[in-house]
Each structure stands twice: as C-alpha cells, then as structure tokens.
GROMACS .gro file of C-alpha atoms in nm:
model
  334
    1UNK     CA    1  -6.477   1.819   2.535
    2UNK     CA    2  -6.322   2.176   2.492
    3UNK     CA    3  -6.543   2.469   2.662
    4UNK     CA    4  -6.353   2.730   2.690
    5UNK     CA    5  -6.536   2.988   2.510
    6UNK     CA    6  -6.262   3.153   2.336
    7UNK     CA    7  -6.136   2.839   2.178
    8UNK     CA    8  -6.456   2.728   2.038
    9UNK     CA    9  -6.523   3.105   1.921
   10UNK     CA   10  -6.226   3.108   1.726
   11UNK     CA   11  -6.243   2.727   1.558
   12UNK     CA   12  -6.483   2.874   1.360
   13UNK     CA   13  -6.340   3.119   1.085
   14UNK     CA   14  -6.622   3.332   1.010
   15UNK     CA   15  -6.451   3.562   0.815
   16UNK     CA   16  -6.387   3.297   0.538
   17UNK     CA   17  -6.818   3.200   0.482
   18UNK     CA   18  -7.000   3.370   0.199
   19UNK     CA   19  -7.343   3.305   0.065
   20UNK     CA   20  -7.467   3.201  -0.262
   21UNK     CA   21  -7.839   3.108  -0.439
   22UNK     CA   22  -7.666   2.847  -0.659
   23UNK     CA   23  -7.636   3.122  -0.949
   24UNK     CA   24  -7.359   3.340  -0.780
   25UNK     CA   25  -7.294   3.509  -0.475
   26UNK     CA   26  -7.560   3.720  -0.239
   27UNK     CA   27  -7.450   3.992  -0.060
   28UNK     CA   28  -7.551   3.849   0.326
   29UNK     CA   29  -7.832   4.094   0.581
   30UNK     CA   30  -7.538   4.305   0.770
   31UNK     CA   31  -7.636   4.146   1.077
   32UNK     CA   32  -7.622   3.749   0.920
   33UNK     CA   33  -7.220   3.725   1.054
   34UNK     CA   34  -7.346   3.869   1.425
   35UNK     CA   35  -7.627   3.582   1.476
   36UNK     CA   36  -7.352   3.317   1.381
   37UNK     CA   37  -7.165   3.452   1.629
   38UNK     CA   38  -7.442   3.455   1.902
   39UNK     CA   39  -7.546   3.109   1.834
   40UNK     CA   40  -7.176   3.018   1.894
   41UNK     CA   41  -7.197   3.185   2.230
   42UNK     CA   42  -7.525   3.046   2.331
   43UNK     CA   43  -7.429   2.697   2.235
   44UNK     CA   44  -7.099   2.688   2.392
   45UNK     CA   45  -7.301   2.796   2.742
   46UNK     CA   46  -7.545   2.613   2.717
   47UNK     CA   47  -7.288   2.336   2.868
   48UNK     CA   48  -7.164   2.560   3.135
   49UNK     CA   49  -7.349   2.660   3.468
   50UNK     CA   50  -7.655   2.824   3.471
   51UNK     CA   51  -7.946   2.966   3.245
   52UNK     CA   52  -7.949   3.231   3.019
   53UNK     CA   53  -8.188   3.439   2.725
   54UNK     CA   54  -8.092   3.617   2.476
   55UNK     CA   55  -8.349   3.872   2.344
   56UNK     CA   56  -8.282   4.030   1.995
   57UNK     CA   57  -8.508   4.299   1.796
   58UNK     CA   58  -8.399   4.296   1.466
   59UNK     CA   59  -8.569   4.514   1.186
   60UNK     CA   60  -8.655   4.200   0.997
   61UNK     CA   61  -8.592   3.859   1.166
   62UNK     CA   62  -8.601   3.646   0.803
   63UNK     CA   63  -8.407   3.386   0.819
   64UNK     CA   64  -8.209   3.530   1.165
   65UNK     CA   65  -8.299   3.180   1.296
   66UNK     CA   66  -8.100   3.015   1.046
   67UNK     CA   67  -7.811   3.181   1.117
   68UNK     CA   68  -7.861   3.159   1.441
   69UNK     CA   69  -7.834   2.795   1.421
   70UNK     CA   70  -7.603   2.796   1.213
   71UNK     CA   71  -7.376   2.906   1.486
   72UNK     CA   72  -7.477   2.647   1.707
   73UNK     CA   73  -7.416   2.391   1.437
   74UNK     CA   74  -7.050   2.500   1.419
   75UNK     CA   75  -6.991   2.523   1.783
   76UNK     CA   76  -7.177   2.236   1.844
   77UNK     CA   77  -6.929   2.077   1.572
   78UNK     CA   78  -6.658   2.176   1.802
   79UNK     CA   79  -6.749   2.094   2.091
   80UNK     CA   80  -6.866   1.714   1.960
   81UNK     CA   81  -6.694   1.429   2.219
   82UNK     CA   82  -6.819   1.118   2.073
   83UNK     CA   83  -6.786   0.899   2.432
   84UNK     CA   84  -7.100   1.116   2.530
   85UNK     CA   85  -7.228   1.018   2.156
   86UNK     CA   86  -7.129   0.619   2.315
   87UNK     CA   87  -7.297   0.684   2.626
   88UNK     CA   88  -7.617   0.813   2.494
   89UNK     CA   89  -7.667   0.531   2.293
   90UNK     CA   90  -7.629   0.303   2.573
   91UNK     CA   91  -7.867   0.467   2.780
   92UNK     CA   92  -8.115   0.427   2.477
   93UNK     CA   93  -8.474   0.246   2.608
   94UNK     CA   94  -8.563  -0.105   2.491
   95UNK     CA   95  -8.738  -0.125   2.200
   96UNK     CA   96  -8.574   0.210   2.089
   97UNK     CA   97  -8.540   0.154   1.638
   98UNK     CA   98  -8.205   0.227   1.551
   99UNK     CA   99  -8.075   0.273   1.189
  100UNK     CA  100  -7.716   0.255   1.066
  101UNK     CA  101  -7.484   0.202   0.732
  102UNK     CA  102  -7.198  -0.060   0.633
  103UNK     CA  103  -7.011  -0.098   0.345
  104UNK     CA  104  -7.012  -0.417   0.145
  105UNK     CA  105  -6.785  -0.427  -0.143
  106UNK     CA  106  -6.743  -0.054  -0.167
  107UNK     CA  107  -7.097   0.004  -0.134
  108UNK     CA  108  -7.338   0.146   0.156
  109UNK     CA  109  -7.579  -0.116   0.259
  110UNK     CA  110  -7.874   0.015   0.539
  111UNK     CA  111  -7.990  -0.126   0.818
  112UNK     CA  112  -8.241  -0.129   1.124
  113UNK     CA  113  -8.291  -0.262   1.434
  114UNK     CA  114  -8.430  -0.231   1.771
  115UNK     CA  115  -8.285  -0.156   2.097
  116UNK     CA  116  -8.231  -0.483   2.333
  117UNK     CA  117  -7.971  -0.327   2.617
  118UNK     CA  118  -7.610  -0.324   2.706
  119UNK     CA  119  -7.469  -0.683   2.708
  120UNK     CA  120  -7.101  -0.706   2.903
  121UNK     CA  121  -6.881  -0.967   2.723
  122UNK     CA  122  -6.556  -0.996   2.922
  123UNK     CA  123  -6.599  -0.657   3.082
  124UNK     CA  124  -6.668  -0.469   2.788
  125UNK     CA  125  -7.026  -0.302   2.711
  126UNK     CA  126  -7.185  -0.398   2.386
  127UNK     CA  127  -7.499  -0.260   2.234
  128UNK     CA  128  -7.708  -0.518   2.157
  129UNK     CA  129  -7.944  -0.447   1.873
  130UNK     CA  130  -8.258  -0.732   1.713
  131UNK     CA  131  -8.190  -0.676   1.339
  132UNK     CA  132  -8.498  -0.635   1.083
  133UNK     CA  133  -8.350  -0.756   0.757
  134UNK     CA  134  -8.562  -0.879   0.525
  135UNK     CA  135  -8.356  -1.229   0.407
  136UNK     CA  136  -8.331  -1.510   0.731
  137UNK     CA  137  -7.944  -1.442   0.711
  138UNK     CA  138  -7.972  -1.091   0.789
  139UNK     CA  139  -8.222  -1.114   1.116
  140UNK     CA  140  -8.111  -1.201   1.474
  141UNK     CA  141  -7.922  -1.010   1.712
  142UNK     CA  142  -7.587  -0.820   1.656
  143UNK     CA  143  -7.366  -0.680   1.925
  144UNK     CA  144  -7.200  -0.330   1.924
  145UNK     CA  145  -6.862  -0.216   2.057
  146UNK     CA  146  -6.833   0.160   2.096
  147UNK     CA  147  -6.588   0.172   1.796
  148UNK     CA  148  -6.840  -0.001   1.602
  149UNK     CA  149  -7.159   0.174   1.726
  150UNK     CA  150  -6.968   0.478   1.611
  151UNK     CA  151  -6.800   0.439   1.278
  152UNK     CA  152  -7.111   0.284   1.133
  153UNK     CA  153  -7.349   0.601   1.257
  154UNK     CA  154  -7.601   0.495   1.491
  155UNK     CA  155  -7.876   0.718   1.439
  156UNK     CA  156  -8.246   0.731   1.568
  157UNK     CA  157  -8.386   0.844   1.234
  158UNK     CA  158  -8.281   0.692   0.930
  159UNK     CA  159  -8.080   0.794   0.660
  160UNK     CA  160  -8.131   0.757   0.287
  161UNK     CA  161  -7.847   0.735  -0.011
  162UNK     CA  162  -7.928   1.072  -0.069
  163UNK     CA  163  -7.905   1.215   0.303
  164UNK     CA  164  -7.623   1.037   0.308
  165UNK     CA  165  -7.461   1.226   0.005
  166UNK     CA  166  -7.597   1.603   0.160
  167UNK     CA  167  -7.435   1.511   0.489
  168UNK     CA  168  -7.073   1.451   0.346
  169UNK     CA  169  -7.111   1.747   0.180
  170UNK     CA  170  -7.199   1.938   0.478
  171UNK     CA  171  -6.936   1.788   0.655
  172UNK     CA  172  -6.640   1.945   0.386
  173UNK     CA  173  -6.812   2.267   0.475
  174UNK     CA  174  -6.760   2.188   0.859
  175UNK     CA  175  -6.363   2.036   0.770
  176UNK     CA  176  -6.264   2.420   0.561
  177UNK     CA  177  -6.491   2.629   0.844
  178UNK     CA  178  -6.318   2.451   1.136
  179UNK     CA  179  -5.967   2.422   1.277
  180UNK     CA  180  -5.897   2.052   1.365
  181UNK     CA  181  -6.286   1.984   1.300
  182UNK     CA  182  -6.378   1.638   1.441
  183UNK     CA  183  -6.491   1.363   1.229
  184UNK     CA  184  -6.834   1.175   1.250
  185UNK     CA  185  -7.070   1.523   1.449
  186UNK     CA  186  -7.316   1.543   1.149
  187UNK     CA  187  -7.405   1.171   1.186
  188UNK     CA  188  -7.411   1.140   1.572
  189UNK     CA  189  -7.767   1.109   1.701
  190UNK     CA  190  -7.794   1.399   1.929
  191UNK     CA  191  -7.998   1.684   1.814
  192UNK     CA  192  -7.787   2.022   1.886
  193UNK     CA  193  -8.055   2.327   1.808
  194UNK     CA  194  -8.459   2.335   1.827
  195UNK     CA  195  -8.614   2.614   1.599
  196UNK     CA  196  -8.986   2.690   1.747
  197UNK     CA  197  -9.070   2.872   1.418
  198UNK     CA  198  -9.317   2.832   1.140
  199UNK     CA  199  -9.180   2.504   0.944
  200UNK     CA  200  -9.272   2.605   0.599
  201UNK     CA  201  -9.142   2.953   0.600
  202UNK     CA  202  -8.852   2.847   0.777
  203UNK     CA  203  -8.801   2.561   0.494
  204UNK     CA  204  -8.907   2.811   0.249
  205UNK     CA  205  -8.678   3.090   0.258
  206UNK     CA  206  -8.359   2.800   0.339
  207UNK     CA  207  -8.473   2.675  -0.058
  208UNK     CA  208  -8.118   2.750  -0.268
  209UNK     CA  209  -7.907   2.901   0.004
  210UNK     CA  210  -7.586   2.809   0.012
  211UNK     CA  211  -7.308   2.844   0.252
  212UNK     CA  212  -6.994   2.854   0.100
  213UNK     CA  213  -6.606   2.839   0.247
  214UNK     CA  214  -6.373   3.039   0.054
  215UNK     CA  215  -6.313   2.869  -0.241
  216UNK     CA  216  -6.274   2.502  -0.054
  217UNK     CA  217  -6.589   2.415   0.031
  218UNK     CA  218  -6.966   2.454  -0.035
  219UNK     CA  219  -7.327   2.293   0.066
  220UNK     CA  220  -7.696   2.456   0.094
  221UNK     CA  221  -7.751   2.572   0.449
  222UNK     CA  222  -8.040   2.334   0.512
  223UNK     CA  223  -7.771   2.005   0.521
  224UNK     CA  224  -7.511   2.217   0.721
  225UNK     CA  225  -7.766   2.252   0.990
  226UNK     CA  226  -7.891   1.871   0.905
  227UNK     CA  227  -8.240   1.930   0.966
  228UNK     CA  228  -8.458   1.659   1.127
  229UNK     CA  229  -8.803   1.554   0.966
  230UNK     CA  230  -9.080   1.670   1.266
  231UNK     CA  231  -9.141   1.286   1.386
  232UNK     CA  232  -8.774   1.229   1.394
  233UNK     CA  233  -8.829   0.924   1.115
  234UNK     CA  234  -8.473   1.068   0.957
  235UNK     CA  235  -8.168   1.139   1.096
  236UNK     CA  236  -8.098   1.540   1.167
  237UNK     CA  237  -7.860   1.787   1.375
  238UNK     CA  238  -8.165   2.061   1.398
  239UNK     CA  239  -8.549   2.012   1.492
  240UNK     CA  240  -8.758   2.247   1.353
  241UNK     CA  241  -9.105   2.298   1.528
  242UNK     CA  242  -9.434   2.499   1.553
  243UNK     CA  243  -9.524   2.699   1.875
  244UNK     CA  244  -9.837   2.533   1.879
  245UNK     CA  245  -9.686   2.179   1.988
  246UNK     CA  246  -9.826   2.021   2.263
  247UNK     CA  247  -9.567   1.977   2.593
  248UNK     CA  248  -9.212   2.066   2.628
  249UNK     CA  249  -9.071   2.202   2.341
  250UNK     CA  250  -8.671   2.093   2.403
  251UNK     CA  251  -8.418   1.913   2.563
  252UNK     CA  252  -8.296   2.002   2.896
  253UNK     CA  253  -7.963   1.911   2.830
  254UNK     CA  254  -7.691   2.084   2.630
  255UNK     CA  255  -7.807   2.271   2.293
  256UNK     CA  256  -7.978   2.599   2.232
  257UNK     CA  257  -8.366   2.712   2.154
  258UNK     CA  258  -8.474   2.948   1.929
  259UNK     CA  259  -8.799   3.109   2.002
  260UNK     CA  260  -8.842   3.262   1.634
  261UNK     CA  261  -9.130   3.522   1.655
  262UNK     CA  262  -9.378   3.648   1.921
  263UNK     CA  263  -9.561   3.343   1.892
  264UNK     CA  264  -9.279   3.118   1.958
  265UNK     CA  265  -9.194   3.359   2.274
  266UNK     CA  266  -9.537   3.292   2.391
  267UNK     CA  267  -9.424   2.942   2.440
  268UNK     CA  268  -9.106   2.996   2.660
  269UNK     CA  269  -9.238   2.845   2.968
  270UNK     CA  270  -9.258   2.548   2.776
  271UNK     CA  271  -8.838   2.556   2.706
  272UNK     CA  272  -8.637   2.347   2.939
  273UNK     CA  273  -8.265   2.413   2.739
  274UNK     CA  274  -8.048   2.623   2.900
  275UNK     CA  275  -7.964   2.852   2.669
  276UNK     CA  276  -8.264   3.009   2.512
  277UNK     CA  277  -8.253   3.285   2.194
  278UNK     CA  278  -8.593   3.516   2.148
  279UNK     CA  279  -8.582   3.620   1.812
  280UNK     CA  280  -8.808   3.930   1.734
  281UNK     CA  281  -8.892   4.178   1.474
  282UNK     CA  282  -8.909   4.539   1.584
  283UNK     CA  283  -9.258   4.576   1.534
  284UNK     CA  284  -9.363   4.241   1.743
  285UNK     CA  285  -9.224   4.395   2.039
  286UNK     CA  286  -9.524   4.535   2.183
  287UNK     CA  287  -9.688   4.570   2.538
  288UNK     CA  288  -9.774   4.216   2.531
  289UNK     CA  289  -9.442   4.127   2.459
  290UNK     CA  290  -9.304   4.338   2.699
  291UNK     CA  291  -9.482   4.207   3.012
  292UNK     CA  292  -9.437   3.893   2.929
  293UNK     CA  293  -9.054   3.943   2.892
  294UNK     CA  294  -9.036   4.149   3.226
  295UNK     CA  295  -9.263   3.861   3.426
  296UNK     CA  296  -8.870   3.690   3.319
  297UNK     CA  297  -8.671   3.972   3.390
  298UNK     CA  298  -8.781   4.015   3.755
  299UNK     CA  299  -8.641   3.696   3.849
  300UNK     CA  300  -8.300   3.748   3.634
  301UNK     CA  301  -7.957   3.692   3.768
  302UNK     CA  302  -7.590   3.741   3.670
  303UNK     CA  303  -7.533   3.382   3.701
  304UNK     CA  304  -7.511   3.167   3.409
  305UNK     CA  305  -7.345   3.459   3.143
  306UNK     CA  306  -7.003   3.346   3.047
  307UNK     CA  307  -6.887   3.633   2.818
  308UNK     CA  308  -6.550   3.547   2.577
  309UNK     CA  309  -6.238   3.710   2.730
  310UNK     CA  310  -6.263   3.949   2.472
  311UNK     CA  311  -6.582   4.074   2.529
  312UNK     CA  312  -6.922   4.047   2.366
  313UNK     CA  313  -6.963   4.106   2.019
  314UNK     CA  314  -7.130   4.462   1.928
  315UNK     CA  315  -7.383   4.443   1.720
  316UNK     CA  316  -7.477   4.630   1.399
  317UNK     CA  317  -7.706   4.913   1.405
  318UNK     CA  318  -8.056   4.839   1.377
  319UNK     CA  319  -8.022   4.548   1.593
  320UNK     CA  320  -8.072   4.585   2.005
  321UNK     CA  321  -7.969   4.272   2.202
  322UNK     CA  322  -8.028   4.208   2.623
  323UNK     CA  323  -7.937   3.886   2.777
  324UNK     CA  324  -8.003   3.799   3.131
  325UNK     CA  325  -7.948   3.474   3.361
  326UNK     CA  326  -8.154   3.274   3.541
  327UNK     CA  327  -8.180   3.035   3.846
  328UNK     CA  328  -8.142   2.683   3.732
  329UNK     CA  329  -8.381   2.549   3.928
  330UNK     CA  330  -8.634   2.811   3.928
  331UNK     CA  331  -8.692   2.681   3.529
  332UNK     CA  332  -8.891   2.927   3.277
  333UNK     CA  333  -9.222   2.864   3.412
  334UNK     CA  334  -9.483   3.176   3.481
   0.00000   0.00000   0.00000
C-alpha cells in the first residue's frame, strides 16, 4: 500500500472532473473541488499515526459531504491493497453470509453462503464457505483460495444485476480519474467513508448528479461513492447514517467520518475512526457548538497532522477550516 501523501494526492486528477444533472453540465459550488481534496487528505491519514478533526464552516454545507467522500472514495481507490481485502475476509466470524458472482457461459450467476473458517490444504489457507443454492447440486461446502476469494468479489452485502452494472460504471470513472488505478476496490468488502447525516436529504440532493471525467468517463455520484443500504443487506464503499443511531457510529480502523451538521457533531464521542471531518454551516456554529468543540480542543495535539509536502490546500473564501490532533488513546470521549 502507497501512503505517501503526495502520491496519492496527485493519482487523482481533479482538474479533469466536471459535473452534470444528466441534461448538461452544472457549474460546481466554488468550494466542491476543495472538499475533494480534504477528503483525500483525511483518508490518506487516517492510515498514518495519530488522530485528527477537521472542522469546516461553510456558508451552505449541501451536499459538502458528498464531496467530501468523494475524496475519500478516490484516495481510498488508491490506496486499495487487496492482501488486506484477503486478510479481512479470513478473519470473518462463523456464520458470517457472504455473497459473490461467477460467470457461466458468459453470464453472471449469484451466489451465497455462510462463513465456516480458514481450512489449510497443503499449507495454503482456504476460505471455506456452506453454499445456499437452491438445486442439491449447488449446496455443500466450497473452498476459497485468495485468488479466487478475490476475482469473484466476496462481499458482505449482496449485489444485484443492476448494482453490478452501476459499479462497472463507477469503476471507468475511477480507471480515467486515476493514474495506474487498481482493479477490483469498488467490489472489495471494506467500507471506506461513514456519512452521519440525514439519509434522505443526503440521498435526495445525490438524485441525477453526475460525475463526469473529461470526455472518457461518466457515472452518477451515488455509484462512485457505492453507497451501502443502512443494514448492510447490499454491497457498498460508503455507509450513510443518522446521528440518532444507537452505539458507535464507525470503524476504528482506516477510513474517514463525516459528522454532517450540528447534530451529527453532537455525536462525536461516539466516532472511533481516526480521521474525523465536522461539517458545518455558518449559522450552526453557535455557543453550543463552540463549547462543545473547545471541550476537544483543550486536549489537542500536533501529533497525528501529516500535511502534503506542498502544503495545505487554501481554501476559497467563504469557507474557514481548523484541524487539530489528538492522543490516540485518549479517544473522542467527553
């Protein structure tokens, strides 16, 4: 896996992405290419040492989240090693339901199974897996190498004909954003980016946007950030979630959060990632917000920023960023 910040920074070639609502293009908010940018730089630390948060006051935060994570989803992209994909899936509990695709004669054929464990067959690991097929002949167990695991898509969540179709789509968009883009991210089962945000809006204002690359490639932004049903029933890149879940909100390991609103910030002792992005209008940020954001700040540290060689990005007017570390162990709690 690459993590050298400037690397992954400059895989992505932002300059080349336009938007479109299906009819012809939209001119993007001026501050749209600056959030793609910070979720590259949040994602690519959140696998480096440390903790950080990014606070941003925007004038209106519609739809910052989305491009937000759609930053992560194009680091993530880059940084995607798919022995940690292999590794993951052998660490997988028993019991675990498991969904993947072959091809028989040319055409996709699904299929699900459940979890047994890692099986060693002359010193090679093999996931075994019960299958659930319907006919006698298509029941029993099957055994996984990681070449096979992997080129057939293990996922956790399953994936229809028609999720199937949206994700190689997406993935064209990822080949003409990327240099040397790596094959199979979109269909690996981690998920990269959690949105704490209000799921219908979120959905709502997503409807007909399209992210398109030059004149090589297009999709709609919701299947370039592959977004995961809440239950995690279908296969997806981004969870999208309301404040008001119960428990932790995220994954401790690797990927970014995005606290989208005051009421998602309300929630941050609930985030265990370790890269975290506060997204705020300028009128949320009241005293409320303030205190709560200071009970954070008295405890912040210079550990855990890794800015590009080149510096941070500067953003546009209107917009006023702060970011500020953390102690790893001393978590988000109040």
């Amino acid at each position: 896996m690459c993590t050298d910040i400037n690397v992954v920074i400059h895989a992505l070639k932002r300059e080349d992405l336009s938007l479109s609502d299906g009819k012809g293009p939209i001119a993007p908010p001026p501050w749209a290419d600056w959030l793609v940018w910070l979720g590259q730089w949040m994602r690519i630390q959140s696998t480096l040492e440390g903790r950080r948060i990014a606070v941003v006051r925007l004038p209106n935060r519609r739809l910052s989240a989305a491009f937000t994570a759609l930053g992560a989803a194009f680091a993530s992209a880059r940084l995607y090693d798919d022995s940690l994909d292999w590794e993951g899936l052998k660490n997988l509990a028993p019991g675990c339901k498991v969904f993947w695709r072959e091809y028989a004669s040319g055409k996709p054929m699904r299929w699900s199974g459940s979890v047994v464990g890692v099986t060693q067959i002359a010193g090679g690991d093999f996931l075994e897996v019960v299958m659930e097929g319907k006919r006698k002949a298509h029941q029993g167990n099957r055994l996984f190498a990681k070449s096979a695991a992997l080129s057939h898509g293990i996922t956790l969540g399953s994936v229809s004909a028609t999720s199937d179709a949206r994700l190689t789509g997406a993935e064209r968009v990822f080949e003409a954003a990327l240099k040397d883009a790596p094959k199979g991210w979109h269909r690996s089962p981690t998920i990269e980016c959690t949105v704490i945000t209000e799921r219908t809006s979120f959905l709502g204002d997503l409807e007909g946007l399209v992210i398109r690359v030059a004149e090589t490639a297009q999709a709609e932004c919701s299947d370039i950030l592959a977004i995961a049903d809440p239950g995690g029933r279908t296969h997806g890149k981004t969870r999208v979630a309301p404040a008001r879940s119960d428990g932790v909100l995220d994954e401790p390991e690797g990927g970014l959060t995005i606290l989208d609103g005051a009421a998602a910030l309300r929630r941050m002792s609930d985030t265990t990632a370790r890269s975290v992005v506060v997204l705020l209008d300028q009128a949320e940020y009241d005293e409320e917000v303030a205190q709560l954001l200071q009970t954070y700040l008295d405890h912040a540290v210079d550990a855990g920023i890794h800015p590009p060689s080149g510096g941070v990005m500067p953003p546009p007017d209107g917009v006023q960023p702060f970011i500020f570390g953390l102690q790893l162990q001393a978590g988000l709690t109040t």
